[in-house]
Tab-separated table of C-alpha atoms in Angstrom:
chain	number	residue	atom	x	y	z
A	1	MET	CA	0.100	0.103	-0.233
A	2	CYS	CA	1.019	4.013	-0.378
A	3	SER	CA	1.060	6.152	2.135
A	4	THR	CA	0.077	10.202	1.310
A	5	GLY	CA	2.002	11.519	-1.675
A	6	GLY	CA	4.626	14.062	-1.216
A	7	ASP	CA	3.171	16.813	-1.026
A	8	THR	CA	1.938	16.360	2.660
A	9	LEU	CA	6.010	16.557	3.465
A	10	LEU	CA	7.023	19.767	2.284
A	11	ASN	CA	7.303	21.492	5.008
A	12	ARG	CA	8.015	18.439	7.177
A	13	PRO	CA	11.086	18.710	9.524
A	14	ASN	CA	13.446	16.245	9.261
A	15	ASN	CA	13.165	14.904	12.962
A	16	GLY	CA	17.124	14.564	13.547
A	17	MET	CA	17.032	11.591	11.670
A	18	ALA	CA	20.722	11.241	10.395
A	19	ASP	CA	21.306	9.306	7.015
A	20	THR	CA	23.201	6.475	7.444
A	21	GLY	CA	25.763	6.294	5.128
A	22	SER	CA	26.938	9.706	4.080
A	23	GLY	CA	29.629	10.415	6.636
A	24	SER	CA	33.095	11.172	5.342
A	25	ASP	CA	36.448	9.320	6.701
A	26	LEU	CA	38.686	11.794	5.529
A	27	ALA	CA	39.093	13.566	8.563
A	28	THR	CA	40.648	11.409	10.420
A	29	GLY	CA	44.535	13.855	11.397
A	30	LYS	CA	46.275	11.133	9.648
A	31	LEU	CA	48.400	10.998	6.452
A	32	ALA	CA	45.487	10.403	3.642
A	33	GLU	CA	46.702	7.487	1.758
A	34	PRO	CA	46.316	8.461	-1.922
A	35	VAL	CA	43.381	6.051	-3.476
A	36	SER	CA	42.403	5.990	-7.244
A	37	ASP	CA	40.198	8.269	-8.712
A	38	LEU	CA	37.647	5.554	-8.687
A	39	ASP	CA	38.257	5.779	-4.653
A	40	ALA	CA	37.790	8.894	-5.340
A	41	PHE	CA	34.737	8.943	-6.626
A	42	VAL	CA	33.225	6.411	-4.783
A	43	ARG	CA	33.578	8.645	-1.473
A	44	LEU	CA	32.445	11.081	-3.090
A	45	LEU	CA	29.445	10.138	-4.219
A	46	ALA	CA	28.908	8.835	-0.990
A	47	SER	CA	28.750	11.830	0.572
A	48	HIS	CA	26.332	12.603	-1.358
A	49	ASP	CA	22.412	12.475	-1.123
A	50	SER	CA	21.704	13.221	-4.481
A	51	ALA	CA	24.232	11.649	-7.047
A	52	THR	CA	23.263	14.647	-9.725
A	53	ARG	CA	24.938	16.640	-7.178
A	54	ALA	CA	27.948	14.412	-7.022
A	55	LEU	CA	28.658	14.352	-9.939
A	56	HIS	CA	28.347	17.731	-10.917
A	57	GLU	CA	30.745	18.075	-8.879
A	58	TRP	CA	32.943	15.928	-9.850
A	59	CYS	CA	32.733	17.466	-13.221
A	60	ARG	CA	34.002	20.617	-12.173
A	61	ALA	CA	36.925	19.215	-10.619
A	62	ARG	CA	37.765	17.351	-13.498
A	63	GLY	CA	37.502	20.131	-15.663
A	64	ILE	CA	34.835	17.325	-17.565
A	65	ALA	CA	32.502	20.597	-19.135
A	66	ASP	CA	31.961	24.320	-18.659
A	67	PRO	CA	29.859	25.132	-17.178
A	68	ALA	CA	29.635	21.459	-15.393
A	69	ILE	CA	25.853	21.468	-16.008
A	70	ILE	CA	24.064	17.341	-15.064
A	71	ARG	CA	21.335	17.309	-18.069
A	72	VAL	CA	19.643	13.891	-18.677
A	73	GLU	CA	18.572	12.128	-22.341
A	74	HIS	CA	16.535	9.826	-22.554
A	75	THR	CA	16.760	6.549	-23.678
A	76	GLY	CA	14.069	3.885	-23.877
A	77	LYS	CA	12.377	1.124	-21.286
A	78	GLY	CA	14.529	-1.153	-22.799
A	79	GLU	CA	16.569	-2.499	-19.864
A	80	GLU	CA	13.206	-2.687	-17.316
A	81	ALA	CA	14.273	-6.218	-16.227
A	82	ALA	CA	17.571	-5.099	-14.930
A	83	VAL	CA	15.872	-5.768	-11.001
A	84	PRO	CA	13.663	-8.318	-10.637
A	85	ALA	CA	10.061	-7.551	-9.613
A	86	GLY	CA	9.271	-9.340	-6.582
A	87	THR	CA	12.899	-7.555	-5.597
A	88	LEU	CA	11.890	-4.284	-6.216
A	89	ARG	CA	8.583	-4.150	-5.058
A	90	THR	CA	9.785	-5.520	-2.108
A	91	LEU	CA	12.339	-3.015	-1.351
A	92	LEU	CA	9.994	0.100	-2.207
A	93	GLU	CA	7.311	-1.576	0.368
A	94	ILE	CA	4.575	-1.803	-2.344
A	95	ASP	CA	2.202	-4.107	-3.012
A	96	GLU	CA	1.604	-5.831	-6.675
A	97	ALA	CA	-1.262	-3.501	-8.162
A	98	GLU	CA	0.988	-0.002	-6.941
A	99	PRO	CA	1.862	2.006	-10.117
A	100	LEU	CA	5.904	2.162	-10.857
A	101	GLY	CA	7.192	5.002	-12.503
A	102	TYR	CA	10.268	4.380	-14.552
A	103	ARG	CA	13.238	5.960	-16.269
A	104	HIS	CA	16.098	5.269	-18.269
A	105	VAL	CA	17.941	7.905	-19.161
A	106	ARG	CA	21.596	9.139	-19.496
A	107	LEU	CA	23.446	11.774	-17.772
A	108	LEU	CA	25.993	13.912	-19.451
A	109	CYS	CA	28.110	17.281	-18.207
A	110	GLY	CA	28.061	18.393	-21.914
A	111	ASP	CA	27.859	15.847	-24.197
A	112	ILE	CA	30.059	13.540	-21.858
A	113	THR	CA	28.142	11.094	-21.022
A	114	MET	CA	28.721	10.436	-17.567
A	115	SER	CA	26.752	7.417	-16.135
A	116	VAL	CA	23.462	4.668	-17.214
A	117	ALA	CA	20.913	4.769	-14.939
A	118	HIS	CA	17.783	3.279	-14.847
A	119	ASN	CA	14.815	5.058	-11.596
A	120	PHE	CA	12.065	2.580	-10.633
A	121	TYR	CA	10.408	5.539	-8.985
A	122	VAL	CA	6.501	5.793	-6.887
A	123	PRO	CA	4.273	8.244	-8.109
A	124	CYS	CA	1.868	8.105	-5.457
A	125	ARG	CA	4.897	9.124	-2.573
A	126	LEU	CA	5.605	12.380	-5.144
A	127	THR	CA	4.168	15.176	-5.169
A	128	THR	CA	1.247	16.310	-8.036
A	129	ALA	CA	3.871	19.303	-9.162
A	130	MET	CA	7.111	16.896	-9.479
A	131	ASN	CA	5.314	14.204	-11.318
A	132	ALA	CA	5.013	15.905	-14.077
A	133	THR	CA	8.016	16.819	-14.138
A	134	LEU	CA	8.965	13.475	-14.283
A	135	ASP	CA	6.519	12.725	-17.212
A	136	THR	CA	7.489	15.963	-18.638
A	137	SER	CA	11.240	16.875	-18.943
A	138	ASP	CA	14.815	16.308	-18.838
A	139	THR	CA	14.708	17.148	-15.082
A	140	PRO	CA	17.288	15.144	-13.727
A	141	PHE	CA	15.444	12.325	-10.775
A	142	GLY	CA	17.343	14.049	-7.260
A	143	ILE	CA	16.601	17.830	-8.843
A	144	ALA	CA	13.102	16.980	-9.344
A	145	VAL	CA	12.489	15.585	-5.647
A	146	GLU	CA	14.991	17.538	-4.104
A	147	ALA	CA	12.021	19.576	-2.282
A	148	LEU	CA	11.156	16.172	-0.171
A	149	ARG	CA	14.731	16.694	1.767
A	150	PHE	CA	15.084	12.675	0.621
A	151	THR	CA	18.809	10.573	2.083
A	152	ARG	CA	20.051	7.577	0.008
A	153	GLU	CA	20.527	4.160	1.214
A	154	ARG	CA	23.456	3.160	0.104
A	155	LEU	CA	23.650	-0.115	-2.036
A	156	ASP	CA	26.831	-2.444	-1.964
A	157	PRO	CA	28.030	-0.668	-5.009
A	158	VAL	CA	30.507	-2.978	-7.761
A	159	GLU	CA	33.488	-2.526	-9.444
A	160	GLY	CA	31.872	-3.286	-13.020
A	161	ALA	CA	28.579	-3.462	-14.714
A	162	THR	CA	26.036	-5.516	-13.131
A	163	PRO	CA	23.041	-7.055	-14.814
A	164	GLY	CA	21.478	-3.523	-17.198
A	165	CYS	CA	24.661	-2.267	-17.070
A	166	PRO	CA	26.636	-1.527	-20.597
A	167	GLY	CA	29.890	-3.781	-20.849
A	168	ASP	CA	32.025	-0.520	-19.645
A	169	THR	CA	30.382	0.002	-17.130
A	170	VAL	CA	32.912	0.764	-14.318
A	171	LEU	CA	31.080	1.072	-10.971
A	172	SER	CA	27.358	0.026	-11.022
A	173	GLN	CA	25.777	1.798	-7.431
A	174	SER	CA	21.807	0.922	-6.505
A	175	ALA	CA	20.536	3.171	-3.384
A	176	LEU	CA	17.133	3.404	-2.383
A	177	LEU	CA	15.458	6.849	-1.643
A	178	ARG	CA	13.820	7.752	1.269
A	179	ARG	CA	11.815	10.414	2.432
A	180	THR	CA	11.501	12.177	5.864
A	181	ASP	CA	8.836	9.706	7.090
A	182	ARG	CA	11.556	6.810	5.281
A	183	GLN	CA	9.134	5.662	2.965
A	184	PRO	CA	10.861	4.572	-0.470
A	185	ILE	CA	10.357	6.610	-3.657
A	186	SER	CA	12.560	5.149	-5.409
A	187	LEU	CA	14.806	2.739	-6.569
A	188	VAL	CA	17.978	3.371	-8.720
A	189	ILE	CA	20.288	1.397	-10.723
A	190	GLU	CA	23.914	4.166	-11.994
A	191	CYS	CA	26.133	2.838	-13.998
A	192	TYR	CA	29.076	4.510	-14.317
A	193	THR	CA	30.967	4.496	-17.498
A	194	PRO	CA	34.731	4.891	-17.855
A	195	ALA	CA	34.033	8.488	-18.570
A	196	ILE	CA	34.411	10.018	-14.333
A	197	LEU	CA	38.214	8.270	-15.121
A	198	ALA	CA	39.193	10.297	-17.846
A	199	PRO	CA	42.096	12.554	-16.478
A	200	PRO	CA	41.776	15.683	-15.164
A	201	VAL	CA	41.073	18.996	-17.711
A	202	PRO	CA	44.316	21.182	-16.178
A	203	ARG	CA	43.417	24.566	-15.523
A	204	SER	CA	44.696	26.986	-17.754
A	205	VAL	CA	43.130	24.097	-20.937
A	206	GLU	CA	39.625	25.149	-19.320
A	207	ILE	CA	40.352	28.526	-19.744
A	208	GLY	CA	40.869	28.420	-23.046
A	209	ARG	CA	38.098	26.056	-23.832
A	210	ALA	CA	35.299	28.781	-22.195
A	211	HIS	CA	36.760	31.423	-24.105
A	212	VAL	CA	37.101	29.659	-27.698
């Protein structure tokens, strides 16, 4: 059964609930060991409830595009078997009769595809305006619903591709997004492309490119 829609939660306090997985272990006071670019990206992703915000920060820091704006392109409904139906509905805490929304998109920084994502969401737990935005625009899901102040419950990241991800995926990450009342609103499967590991663009090159 689906609970009341998200309209009633927009002005609800967060009740002191913390995201259990968004802390950072970088400020230990010890000399940090060198980390790979992939490890650095995983840490950045873990520090954000919105993957879109994490991609924006990574894109800007690496000079991948200027301006570092994340946008989506819809790719159709060809990979809905990425999650077994029973598992999906169990994770989202809904019954067989509850309608599901689905988005299969590429997230781009400039013209560079940073990730391919499957997003299974529960429309009745969003506001009317949010559903309209998701149905009629290319706004990233995390931006469309961020007024709900959702938290991100990360499932284990996997290096490489998992079912539903392109073969060249370097990191697969699944996550449940929850409202402040802990109701799940979305299960996302994110397939990060080799573009996230591209060498950073030197600042001088980035500035010159911005003026071309």
